[in-house]
Amino acid sequence: MSTGAVRARRLASLLLGVAGTTALAWLFGSLEPRWVSVVWVSLVPWLLVLNRISSWREAVLAGVALSLAFTSALFGWFPAAIQSYSQAPLAVCWLALWVLAPFMEFQFITFALVRYHLQRTTQAGPWAFWRITLTGALVYVGTEWLCPKLFAETLGHGLYASELLRQGADIAGAHGLTFVVLIANECVLAAGKALVAHGPREGSRRALAPLAVLAAILLGGLGYGQLRYQQVAEAKASRPDLVVGVVQANITKYEKLAAEMGMYDVVRMILDTHYRLSDELLQNRKLDLLVWPETVYPTTFGTPKSEAGAEFDAEISGYVSRSQVPLLFGTYDLEQEREYNAAMFVGPGRDGTLTRSAYRKTMLFPLTEWVPEAIDSPWLRERLPWTGYWKRGPGPQTLSMQLREGRTLTIAPLICYESIFPGYVAEEARRGAEFIVTLSNDSWFSGTPAPKLHLMHAAFRSIETRLPQVRVTNSGISALISPTGEVLTAVPDDQRGSMAVTVPQTPHLSTLMVAWGDWPGPTALVLSVVLLLGPSLLARRKERQAESPHPLPGA
C-alpha cells in the first residue's frame, strides 16, 4: 500500500472517530434522560483514534478536529445569534467560531498530546493503564480550568439529566463529574479491547479490573445521589417558606423597539406590562418578594439622566410604596460616570420610607458587555459599535433585604453570565446566602438550545451550594430550582407569563464546593504536573546517585 493510501486511510479513521464522538456528544448534550447513558461511551470512538496515532502532529490534529466538530455540533446556534446582535455577515460569524474552537476546547488538544506521550514513555505493567488514564483525565480537567470557555461547558454536564448522578456535583462540581466520565470511558474501551484481543475467557479476566472500576463509579454515584437527595428532602427549616412573584414579559430587542417607537414609549410599554403582570400576581397571592429580570428598566435608576427618567424612577418607587411588596429588578447603576449592569432592590422600610440597595454585575460577557481597558480604543469602538460600556462590579456579594413584618433575607444575587461560575456562587453561599436569585436576559438566544443550557448551569449552582434558586428572565426560561437541581416550575422560552413560586427554606447543608470553592480545576492541574514530571525526575535522581562515587569507609 502506498504512503498516500496509508495516510488517507489514517485520516479517514481519524475523521470517523471524531464524527462518532461528536454524534454521541450531541445526543447527551440534549440533556434528555433517555440519552444520559451515552455519556459513558461518548469518547470511545475518539479514544480508539488516539490509540493509533503515531506522532505528536497526529495528536494535535485529532484534538483540533474534535474541537471543531464538537463546537459546530453543540454550538452551531451561536453564529446566527451573534449575527443578530452585531449585524455581521453569517459567514464571518461562523469563521470566528471555528477560529476560536481550538482555544475554547483546548482540553481536547492537551489530552491527546499527553495521552500520546504517556503511551510512548510508560513502561508496560499492571499500572500502566491507570497512570495513562488518571493523568489524562487530570490534564483534561486542569486544562478546562486553566483555559476558561465562553460557555463553561464540560462533559459532566451531560449527567444533569440523571437526578441521582448529578448530585455528586456538590463534591467537585461539574468538572468532578467530567473526571469520572473520562475514567469510565477509558474503562469501557479497555474492557472492549481485552475481549476483542484475547477472546471470551482470557478477555473476561483481563476486563475484570476496568469493569469493576466502571461499576464502582456507577453504583457509587447512584448511591451518593440517593443519600443526598434524601437528606435534602428531609431537611426542615424553622423559617417560613417564601412566596416570590416572577414576571417574564417577553419584551425583547429594546434597541430595535426604541428605533421604531422612541425610547420613552419603549420604557413606558415595558413598565406598564410589568405592572400589569405583577398586579395579577398580587391579586391572587400574598407575595414576600417581587422579581423582574435583567435590564428590565433600560436606564439608570436613582441617578436619572433626564426629567422623564426621574419620573419613571419615582413611579417605580411609588409602585413599591402602594403594594408594600419589595421589588428586585434589573437596571443600570451609575457612579462617577462609571455605569454598571445592576440588580436593584427597593423595599418598604420600617419607618414608612423606602430602602434601596444595589448589586453590580462582575462577570461580564466579553465585548458585548465589557471591553478590557487594555484593548479599548476609539479604533475598536468604530469598527465594533456593538461593544459594551459597562464596568465590572466588586465581585461576589450577598444582598440583605428587609421584607415585610421585619424579616431580613440574605440572597446570593447573580446576573446572567455569572451563573456559569461555580467559585463565584460558592463565595456568595459562604457569606450566608439563604437562596439564589438570578436575573437574566437570554432574548438574543431565544429559539436556540442556549436558554435550556443556561438553565442547566443555574441548576448546577443550586446543587453545588444546596440552595434553592429563583431564576427570572426577559424571555425565558424563568424557573424555580430546588437544592437538588430539579426545575420545579418554569415559564418556557419565548412566552409571556408570571408565576408565584414558593421557595422552600431549608437549613444549610454543607458541601465541599462551598467549603473549598471551585477546587477541582487547580487540584487536577497540580496533580497532572506531578504525575507527568514525577517519574522522570525520580529516574534522573536515581541515575545521578548511581553515577556518583561511593564514599570510602570512615571518610
XYZ file of N, CA and C in Angstrom, residues 308-551:
732
model
N -37.672 62.754 32.273
C -38.501 61.557 32.083
C -37.973 60.404 32.932
N -36.639 60.276 33.004
C -36.046 59.225 33.821
C -36.379 59.408 35.290
N -36.361 60.655 35.767
C -36.710 60.927 37.159
C -38.170 60.554 37.430
N -39.053 60.806 36.461
C -40.466 60.441 36.617
C -40.639 58.931 36.690
N -39.925 58.221 35.834
C -40.010 56.754 35.865
C -39.470 56.208 37.196
N -38.360 56.777 37.679
C -37.805 56.345 38.970
C -38.837 56.511 40.076
N -39.473 57.680 40.112
C -40.470 57.947 41.138
C -41.670 57.016 40.997
N -41.995 56.679 39.768
C -43.137 55.793 39.516
C -42.871 54.394 40.071
N -41.657 53.873 39.843
C -41.306 52.550 40.370
C -41.318 52.568 41.892
N -40.756 53.608 42.477
C -40.766 53.722 43.938
C -42.189 53.807 44.466
N -43.035 54.561 43.775
C -44.429 54.664 44.183
C -45.154 53.331 44.102
N -44.831 52.539 43.101
C -45.470 51.225 42.976
C -45.118 50.340 44.170
N -43.855 50.375 44.609
C -43.440 49.596 45.773
C -44.144 50.099 47.028
N -44.278 51.429 47.167
C -44.937 52.001 48.339
C -46.405 51.588 48.412
N -47.086 51.599 47.277
C -48.508 51.246 47.269
C -48.725 49.752 47.500
N -47.900 48.922 46.875
C -48.101 47.475 47.001
C -47.553 46.924 48.303
N -46.597 47.643 48.894
C -45.916 47.197 50.116
C -45.240 45.836 49.929
N -44.786 45.591 48.705
C -44.052 44.357 48.394
C -42.680 44.745 47.863
N -41.612 44.264 48.456
C -40.265 44.584 47.964
C -40.085 44.134 46.514
N -39.311 44.915 45.767
C -39.092 44.647 44.349
C -37.589 44.539 44.071
N -37.191 43.500 43.362
C -35.825 43.328 42.881
C -35.886 43.313 41.365
N -35.151 44.205 40.724
C -35.257 44.304 39.264
C -33.916 44.698 38.660
N -33.766 44.367 37.364
C -32.537 44.685 36.648
C -32.567 46.085 36.070
N -31.470 46.809 36.226
C -31.371 48.186 35.742
C -29.901 48.535 35.566
N -29.608 49.826 35.378
C -28.229 50.299 35.326
C -27.962 51.115 36.584
N -26.730 51.048 37.056
C -26.325 51.819 38.224
C -25.164 52.715 37.814
N -25.227 53.980 38.194
C -24.234 54.961 37.770
C -23.500 55.531 38.974
N -22.178 55.594 38.873
C -21.354 56.200 39.915
C -20.130 56.824 39.262
N -20.027 58.144 39.363
C -18.878 58.886 38.834
C -18.589 58.502 37.378
N -19.620 58.572 36.556
C -19.542 58.314 35.122
C -19.199 56.859 34.781
N -19.188 56.002 35.771
C -18.988 54.572 35.527
C -20.346 53.879 35.652
N -20.724 53.177 34.587
C -22.051 52.572 34.548
C -21.937 51.060 34.723
N -22.869 50.504 35.498
C -22.851 49.085 35.818
C -24.182 48.445 35.462
N -24.115 47.175 35.090
C -25.311 46.348 34.993
C -25.638 45.908 36.414
N -26.849 46.207 36.889
C -27.115 46.040 38.309
C -28.462 45.387 38.576
N -28.545 44.795 39.770
C -29.806 44.339 40.332
C -30.152 45.310 41.453
N -31.291 45.969 41.335
C -31.681 46.996 42.302
C -32.801 46.472 43.190
N -32.619 46.641 44.499
C -33.656 46.252 45.452
C -34.282 47.507 46.033
N -35.593 47.573 45.965
C -36.353 48.679 46.560
C -37.438 48.055 47.426
N -37.450 48.417 48.700
C -38.424 47.820 49.606
C -38.919 48.792 50.649
N -40.121 48.547 51.199
C -40.652 49.404 52.252
C -39.854 49.254 53.543
N -39.437 50.383 54.126
C -38.699 50.357 55.377
C -39.619 50.364 56.573
N -39.034 50.228 57.747
C -39.834 50.158 58.979
C -40.501 51.485 59.310
N -39.882 52.594 58.920
C -40.422 53.908 59.261
C -41.294 54.482 58.148
N -41.662 53.655 57.182
C -42.513 54.129 56.095
C -41.762 54.608 54.880
N -40.460 54.820 55.002
C -39.663 55.225 53.845
C -39.198 53.980 53.076
N -38.670 54.201 51.889
C -38.183 53.093 51.081
C -36.697 52.871 51.325
N -36.318 51.612 51.378
C -34.903 51.264 51.447
C -34.442 50.865 50.048
N -33.181 51.076 49.771
C -32.659 50.766 48.446
C -31.236 50.245 48.558
N -30.932 49.196 47.801
C -29.569 48.669 47.736
C -29.364 48.066 46.358
N -28.102 47.972 45.957
C -27.806 47.520 44.597
C -26.688 46.488 44.611
N -26.773 45.579 43.674
C -25.712 44.617 43.404
C -25.238 44.850 41.974
N -23.922 44.959 41.776
C -23.358 45.250 40.462
C -22.722 44.007 39.861
N -23.077 43.721 38.631
C -22.576 42.537 37.942
C -21.069 42.626 37.745
N -20.376 41.532 38.049
C -18.920 41.488 37.931
C -18.460 40.710 36.710
N -19.048 39.546 36.496
C -18.622 38.674 35.393
C -19.392 39.062 34.135
N -18.785 39.943 33.353
C -19.424 40.476 32.150
C -19.008 39.672 30.922
N -19.941 39.520 29.986
C -19.636 38.781 28.759
C -18.662 39.602 27.921
N -17.566 38.973 27.462
C -16.551 39.735 26.721
C -17.116 40.437 25.494
N -16.680 41.661 25.292
C -17.002 42.532 24.158
C -18.444 43.030 24.177
N -19.441 42.151 24.222
C -20.820 42.629 24.132
C -21.233 43.444 25.353
N -20.642 43.149 26.523
C -20.946 43.917 27.735
C -19.756 44.728 28.228
N -18.587 44.243 27.954
C -17.400 44.827 28.587
C -16.195 44.657 27.675
N -15.394 45.708 27.588
C -14.154 45.656 26.818
C -13.005 45.939 27.784
N -12.018 45.043 27.891
C -10.872 45.303 28.775
C -10.199 46.620 28.404
N -9.796 47.370 29.410
C -9.188 48.681 29.174
C -7.926 48.582 28.321
N -7.252 47.439 28.387
C -6.004 47.283 27.631
C -6.227 47.325 26.124
N -7.420 46.930 25.662
C -7.676 46.920 24.213
C -8.760 47.924 23.816
N -9.345 48.604 24.799
C -10.394 49.572 24.482
C -9.776 50.795 23.793
N -10.403 51.217 22.689
C -9.878 52.355 21.941
C -10.955 52.869 20.992
N -10.858 54.136 20.549
C -11.793 54.640 19.534
C -11.775 53.811 18.254
N -10.591 53.300 17.890
C -10.482 52.469 16.695
C -11.347 51.224 16.813
N -11.305 50.566 17.990
C -12.105 49.361 18.216
C -13.588 49.696 18.236
N -13.944 50.791 18.913
C -15.354 51.166 19.012
C -15.938 51.512 17.640
N -15.124 52.110 16.818
C -15.608 52.485 15.485
C -15.899 51.254 14.636
N -15.073 50.239 14.764
C -15.237 49.041 13.934
C -16.185 48.023 14.553
N -16.343 48.078 15.870
C -17.279 47.184 16.564
C -18.224 48.037 17.410
N -19.169 48.721 16.773
C -20.027 49.661 17.502
C -20.955 49.002 18.517
N -21.084 47.671 18.463
C -21.978 46.971 19.378
C -21.303 46.592 20.696
N -20.020 46.925 20.852
C -19.329 46.566 22.094
C -19.906 47.340 23.277
N -19.832 46.738 24.474
C -20.452 47.294 25.664
C -19.576 48.279 26.410
N -20.228 49.063 27.262
C -19.543 50.106 28.030
C -19.598 49.858 29.535
N -20.196 48.774 29.967
C -20.329 48.564 31.398
C -18.989 48.292 32.063
N -18.920 48.605 33.341
C -17.739 48.343 34.154
C -18.025 47.152 35.059
N -16.953 46.528 35.516
C -17.090 45.344 36.364
C -17.389 45.728 37.808
N -18.273 44.952 38.438
C -18.604 45.162 39.831
C -17.505 44.657 40.750
N -17.708 44.736 42.073
C -16.652 44.420 43.041
C -16.445 42.942 43.298
N -17.280 42.066 42.751
C -17.101 40.639 42.993
C -18.277 40.038 43.741
N -18.126 38.793 44.229
C -19.236 38.121 44.907
C -19.731 38.906 46.108
N -21.027 39.107 46.166
C -21.649 39.856 47.259
C -22.973 39.191 47.618
N -23.384 39.344 48.859
C -24.749 38.993 49.226
C -25.555 40.278 49.350
N -26.860 40.141 49.249
C -27.748 41.295 49.322
C -28.751 41.041 50.431
N -28.750 41.894 51.444
C -29.696 41.760 52.555
C -30.937 42.572 52.264
N -32.086 41.929 52.377
C -33.353 42.579 52.063
C -34.249 42.603 53.291
N -34.843 43.754 53.520
C -35.808 43.891 54.601
C -37.189 43.603 54.024
N -37.775 42.492 54.413
C -39.090 42.133 53.928
C -40.171 42.652 54.873
N -41.394 42.366 54.500
C -42.489 42.789 55.358
C -42.410 42.066 56.698
N -43.023 42.642 57.687
C -43.084 42.084 59.038
C -41.701 41.989 59.681
N -40.751 42.813 59.189
C -39.453 42.935 59.829
C -38.474 41.818 59.542
N -38.807 40.914 58.656
C -37.914 39.793 58.370
C -36.786 40.228 57.447
N -35.571 39.758 57.718
C -34.417 40.046 56.875
C -34.054 38.802 56.080
N -33.831 39.008 54.798
C -33.500 37.904 53.904
C -32.160 38.190 53.252
N -31.279 37.204 53.241
C -29.979 37.336 52.601
C -29.954 36.450 51.362
N -29.730 37.059 50.210
C -29.739 36.300 48.963
C -28.356 36.342 48.306
N -28.118 35.361 47.444
C -26.947 35.356 46.572
C -27.403 35.871 45.215
N -27.148 37.144 44.903
C -27.614 37.680 43.621
C -26.670 37.305 42.482
N -27.245 36.966 41.350
C -26.468 36.683 40.142
C -27.146 37.370 38.972
N -26.357 37.849 38.037
C -26.896 38.459 36.830
C -26.357 37.698 35.627
N -27.229 36.980 34.962
C -26.981 36.327 33.680
C -25.722 35.463 33.683
N -24.663 35.939 33.051
C -23.439 35.178 32.785
C -22.779 34.662 34.066
N -23.038 35.316 35.189
C -22.386 34.945 36.440
C -22.797 33.555 36.912
N -23.925 33.062 36.437
C -24.414 31.772 36.909
C -23.592 30.596 36.380
N -22.639 30.826 35.490
C -21.828 29.714 34.975
C -20.532 29.541 35.755
N -20.300 30.345 36.805
C -19.037 30.303 37.536
C -19.242 29.704 38.926
N -18.827 28.439 39.132
C -19.070 27.774 40.424
C -18.426 28.477 41.603
N -17.165 28.900 41.463
C -16.470 29.523 42.575
C -17.106 30.830 43.001
N -17.643 31.566 42.044
C -18.290 32.848 42.335
C -19.512 32.630 43.224
N -20.334 31.656 42.851
C -21.563 31.392 43.611
C -21.227 30.774 44.966
N -20.200 29.928 45.009
C -19.802 29.327 46.276
C -19.374 30.395 47.281
N -18.692 31.432 46.810
C -18.276 32.525 47.700
C -19.498 33.241 48.267
N -20.506 33.468 47.453
C -21.723 34.098 47.961
C -22.423 33.203 48.974
N -22.399 31.894 48.748
C -23.009 30.964 49.700
C -22.272 30.994 51.036
N -20.950 31.105 50.981
C -20.162 31.177 52.216
C -20.486 32.423 53.021
N -21.001 33.445 52.358
C -21.329 34.691 53.052
C -22.722 34.669 53.675
N -23.339 33.500 53.706
C -24.592 33.351 54.443
C -25.852 33.477 53.624
N -25.768 33.330 52.318
C -26.966 33.438 51.482
C -27.962 32.332 51.820
N -29.249 32.699 51.812
C -30.312 31.729 52.095
C -30.876 31.120 50.825
N -30.821 31.839 49.733
C -31.165 31.267 48.438
C -30.610 32.160 47.343
N -30.618 31.625 46.117
C -30.033 32.308 44.969
C -31.137 32.963 44.157
N -30.895 34.194 43.727
C -31.797 34.864 42.789
C -30.975 35.264 41.570
N -31.357 34.760 40.412
C -30.659 35.058 39.170
C -31.555 35.879 38.255
N -31.058 37.039 37.845
C -31.738 37.856 36.836
C -30.983 37.674 35.523
N -31.702 37.369 34.453
C -31.016 37.091 33.201
C -31.799 37.642 32.021
N -31.075 37.799 30.923
C -31.681 38.197 29.652
C -31.085 37.299 28.563
N -31.834 36.274 28.192
C -31.387 35.340 27.165
C -32.110 35.576 25.843
N -32.655 36.778 25.664
C -33.508 37.025 24.500
C -32.756 36.910 23.181
N -31.441 37.201 23.192
C -30.676 37.108 21.951
C -30.549 35.659 21.489
N -30.775 34.722 22.385
C -30.620 33.310 22.056
C -31.956 32.574 22.070
N -33.050 33.314 22.095
C -34.371 32.689 22.124
C -34.572 31.835 20.877
N -35.182 30.672 21.076
C -35.402 29.763 19.962
C -34.239 28.840 19.676
N -33.167 28.925 20.468
C -31.989 28.060 20.338
C -31.877 27.210 21.611
N -30.932 26.262 21.652
C -30.730 25.499 22.892
C -30.147 26.317 24.037
N -29.713 27.547 23.778
C -28.994 28.327 24.794
C -29.792 28.547 26.082
N -31.082 28.952 26.027
C -31.807 29.128 27.295
C -31.849 27.867 28.150
N -31.984 26.708 27.498
C -32.001 25.442 28.241
C -30.631 25.159 28.851
N -29.570 25.434 28.104
C -28.222 25.228 28.621
C -27.924 26.180 29.779
N -28.362 27.414 29.664
C -28.144 28.391 30.727
C -28.898 27.971 31.991
N -30.110 27.458 31.813
C -30.880 26.958 32.950
C -30.154 25.796 33.618
N -29.557 24.920 32.822
C -28.807 23.788 33.366
C -27.627 24.263 34.211
N -26.906 25.278 33.722
C -25.808 25.841 34.509
C -26.323 26.346 35.859
N -27.433 27.058 35.826
C -28.007 27.587 37.063
C -28.368 26.456 38.026
N -28.908 25.365 37.486
C -29.270 24.228 38.332
C -28.043 23.632 39.015
N -26.911 23.569 38.311
C -25.685 23.054 38.935
C -25.245 23.936 40.100
N -25.465 25.251 40.008
C -25.093 26.124 41.115
C -25.939 25.819 42.359
N -27.194 25.444 42.164
C -28.029 25.071 43.301
C -27.586 23.746 43.897
N -27.184 22.790 43.059
C -26.692 21.512 43.579
C -25.413 21.726 44.381
N -24.497 22.511 43.852
C -23.192 22.713 44.492
C -23.322 23.418 45.834
N -24.275 24.319 45.963
C -24.441 25.082 47.199
C -25.580 24.573 48.062
N -26.431 23.689 47.505
C -27.632 23.186 48.174
C -28.550 24.335 48.584
N -28.657 25.321 47.693
C -29.555 26.449 47.906
C -30.637 26.452 46.832
N -31.882 26.717 47.201
C -32.915 26.888 46.174
C -32.631 28.140 45.368
N -33.223 28.228 44.193
C -32.935 29.348 43.306
C -34.190 29.791 42.555
N -34.344 31.101 42.485
C -35.363 31.695 41.624
C -34.641 32.360 40.466
N -35.007 31.964 39.267
C -34.367 32.496 38.056
C -35.426 33.235 37.247
N -35.159 34.515 36.949
C -36.128 35.361 36.265
C -35.476 35.932 35.018
N -36.102 35.736 33.864
C -35.534 36.173 32.595
C -36.539 37.009 31.809
N -36.013 37.758 30.830
C -36.889 38.573 29.981
C -37.801 37.721 29.112
N -37.226 36.657 28.530
C -37.973 35.882 27.536
C -37.934 34.382 27.781
N -37.363 33.937 28.893
C -37.323 32.530 29.215
C -35.892 32.000 29.232
N -35.670 31.018 30.046
C -36.601 30.229 30.823
C -36.537 30.707 32.286
N -37.651 31.265 32.796
C -37.741 31.616 34.207
C -38.152 30.368 34.980
N -37.595 30.194 36.181
C -37.828 28.916 36.859
C -37.581 29.012 38.353
N -38.166 28.046 39.063
C -37.822 27.772 40.454
C -37.040 26.465 40.462
N -35.825 26.519 41.043
C -34.922 25.371 41.048
C -34.710 24.928 42.493
N -34.826 23.632 42.728
C -34.655 23.090 44.072
C -33.177 22.902 44.391
N -32.820 22.640 45.668
C -31.412 22.376 46.020
C -30.845 21.100 45.405
N -31.700 20.276 44.807
C -31.210 19.082 44.107
C -31.074 19.323 42.609
N -31.313 20.550 42.164
C -31.184 20.872 40.754
C -32.431 20.623 39.939
N -33.520 20.258 40.587
C -34.759 19.988 39.863
C -35.481 21.292 39.537
N -35.948 21.418 38.298
C -36.753 22.571 37.905
C -38.195 22.278 38.329
N -38.636 22.956 39.388
C -39.941 22.655 39.972
C -41.078 23.260 39.167
N -40.870 24.450 38.648
C -41.865 25.098 37.792
C -41.149 26.125 36.936
N -41.705 26.404 35.746
C -40.994 27.278 34.813
C -41.958 27.943 33.856
N -41.536 29.117 33.353
C -42.195 29.769 32.217
C -41.303 29.487 31.008
N -41.812 28.816 29.971
C -40.955 28.385 28.849
C -40.358 29.556 28.082
N -39.416 29.201 27.218
C -38.753 30.170 26.359
C -39.752 30.809 25.393
N -39.550 32.115 25.127
C -40.325 32.861 24.145
C -41.817 32.883 24.470
N -42.144 32.993 25.749
C -43.538 33.115 26.170
C -43.653 34.194 27.238
N -44.826 34.807 27.290
C -45.108 35.782 28.344
C -45.856 35.077 29.461
N -45.442 35.354 30.691
C -46.114 34.718 31.813
C -45.594 35.238 33.135
N -46.335 34.953 34.175
C -45.915 35.285 35.529
C -46.327 34.137 36.440
N -45.631 33.991 37.524
C -45.962 32.920 38.454
C -45.521 33.300 39.858
N -46.281 32.823 40.834
C -45.921 32.963 42.235
C -45.361 31.623 42.689
N -44.098 31.602 43.083
C -43.438 30.347 43.445
C -43.143 30.335 44.938
N -43.297 29.187 45.544
C -42.991 29.012 46.959
C -41.585 28.454 47.086
N -40.704 29.241 47.658
C -39.297 28.859 47.794
C -39.109 28.166 49.132
N -38.765 26.878 49.120
C -38.579 26.166 50.392
C -37.347 26.680 51.123
N -37.507 26.986 52.390
C -36.385 27.449 53.202
C -35.799 26.266 53.948
N -34.684 25.770 53.473
C -34.035 24.609 54.070
C -32.808 25.054 54.850
N -32.449 24.296 55.912
C -31.211 24.629 56.632
C -30.006 24.414 55.734
N -28.934 25.095 56.041
C -27.733 24.986 55.224
C -27.167 23.574 55.316
N -27.031 22.916 54.188
C -26.379 21.619 54.105
C -24.951 21.836 53.606
N -24.005 21.338 54.343
C -22.611 21.575 53.984
C -22.250 20.828 52.703
N -21.431 21.459 51.871
C -20.911 20.824 50.661
C -19.445 21.183 50.512
N -18.716 20.307 49.868
C -17.299 20.561 49.649
C -17.093 21.725 48.690
N -18.008 21.901 47.746
C -17.883 23.007 46.798
C -18.021 24.360 47.487
N -18.870 24.449 48.493
C -18.987 25.707 49.239
C -17.763 25.899 50.133
N -17.316 24.827 50.768
C -16.180 24.937 51.693
C -14.881 25.271 50.964
N -14.659 24.654 49.810
C -13.380 24.813 49.114
C -13.490 25.625 47.834
N -14.680 25.981 47.411
C -14.827 26.721 46.167
C -14.608 25.830 44.959
N -14.192 26.420 43.860
C -14.004 25.683 42.612
C -12.639 24.993 42.631
N -12.513 23.971 43.497
C -11.226 23.341 43.754
C -10.796 22.288 42.727
N -11.699 21.627 42.012
C -11.255 20.519 41.147
C -10.241 20.929 40.078
N -10.441 22.079 39.433
C -9.566 22.500 38.352
C -8.120 22.681 38.773
N -7.835 23.558 39.742
C -6.434 23.744 40.149
C -5.816 22.486 40.746
N -6.623 21.709 41.461
C -6.098 20.454 42.026
C -5.689 19.492 40.919
N -6.547 19.371 39.900
C -6.234 18.490 38.771
C -4.984 18.957 38.045
N -4.824 20.258 37.900
C -3.653 20.790 37.194
C -2.370 20.450 37.939
N -2.368 20.638 39.254
C -1.168 20.348 40.051
C -0.848 18.854 40.019
N -1.866 18.020 40.209
C -1.634 16.573 40.226
C -1.159 16.066 38.866
N -1.688 16.632 37.798
C -1.257 16.191 36.471
C 0.210 16.534 36.232
N 0.649 17.691 36.694
C 2.071 18.059 36.561
C 2.944 17.101 37.359
N 2.492 16.754 38.565
C 3.248 15.815 39.404
C 3.358 14.456 38.725
N 2.241 13.959 38.180
C 2.251 12.644 37.541
C 3.046 12.638 36.244
N 3.067 13.768 35.541
C 3.818 13.843 34.292
C 5.318 13.962 34.533
N 5.698 14.803 35.481
C 7.120 15.087 35.691
C 7.750 14.221 36.776
N 6.925 13.733 37.692
C 7.461 12.988 38.826
C 8.314 11.792 38.445
N 7.832 10.883 37.611
C 8.632 9.697 37.274
C 9.976 10.041 36.620
N 9.995 10.997 35.697
C 11.254 11.345 35.040
C 12.225 11.995 36.015
N 11.721 12.853 36.890
C 12.610 13.472 37.885
C 13.165 12.441 38.839
N 12.308 11.468 39.219
C 12.778 10.420 40.120
C 13.837 9.545 39.435
N 13.619 9.252 38.139
C 14.589 8.445 37.397
C 15.932 9.160 37.279
N 15.901 10.459 37.014
C 17.147 11.225 36.911
C 17.888 11.260 38.240
N 17.114 11.355 39.307
C 17.771 11.368 40.620
C 18.472 10.044 40.899
N 17.831 8.935 40.516
C 18.440 7.621 40.719
C 19.702 7.473 39.864
N 19.653 8.029 38.629
C 20.819 7.962 37.752
C 21.991 8.737 38.342
N 21.719 9.913 38.884
C 22.790 10.707 39.488
C 23.384 9.993 40.699
N 22.526 9.351 41.476
C 23.018 8.628 42.648
C 23.877 7.439 42.234
N 23.457 6.795 41.124
C 24.231 5.635 40.658
C 25.574 6.049 40.090
N 25.635 7.221 39.471
C 26.882 7.683 38.854
C 27.843 8.292 39.857
N 27.346 8.770 40.977
C 28.229 9.412 41.951
C 29.089 8.361 42.645
N 30.385 8.646 42.897
C 31.276 7.668 43.553
C 30.851 7.429 44.996
N 31.012 6.176 45.444
C 30.673 5.845 46.828
C 31.762 6.349 47.759
N 31.429 6.925 48.872
C 32.442 7.387 49.808
C 33.204 6.208 50.426
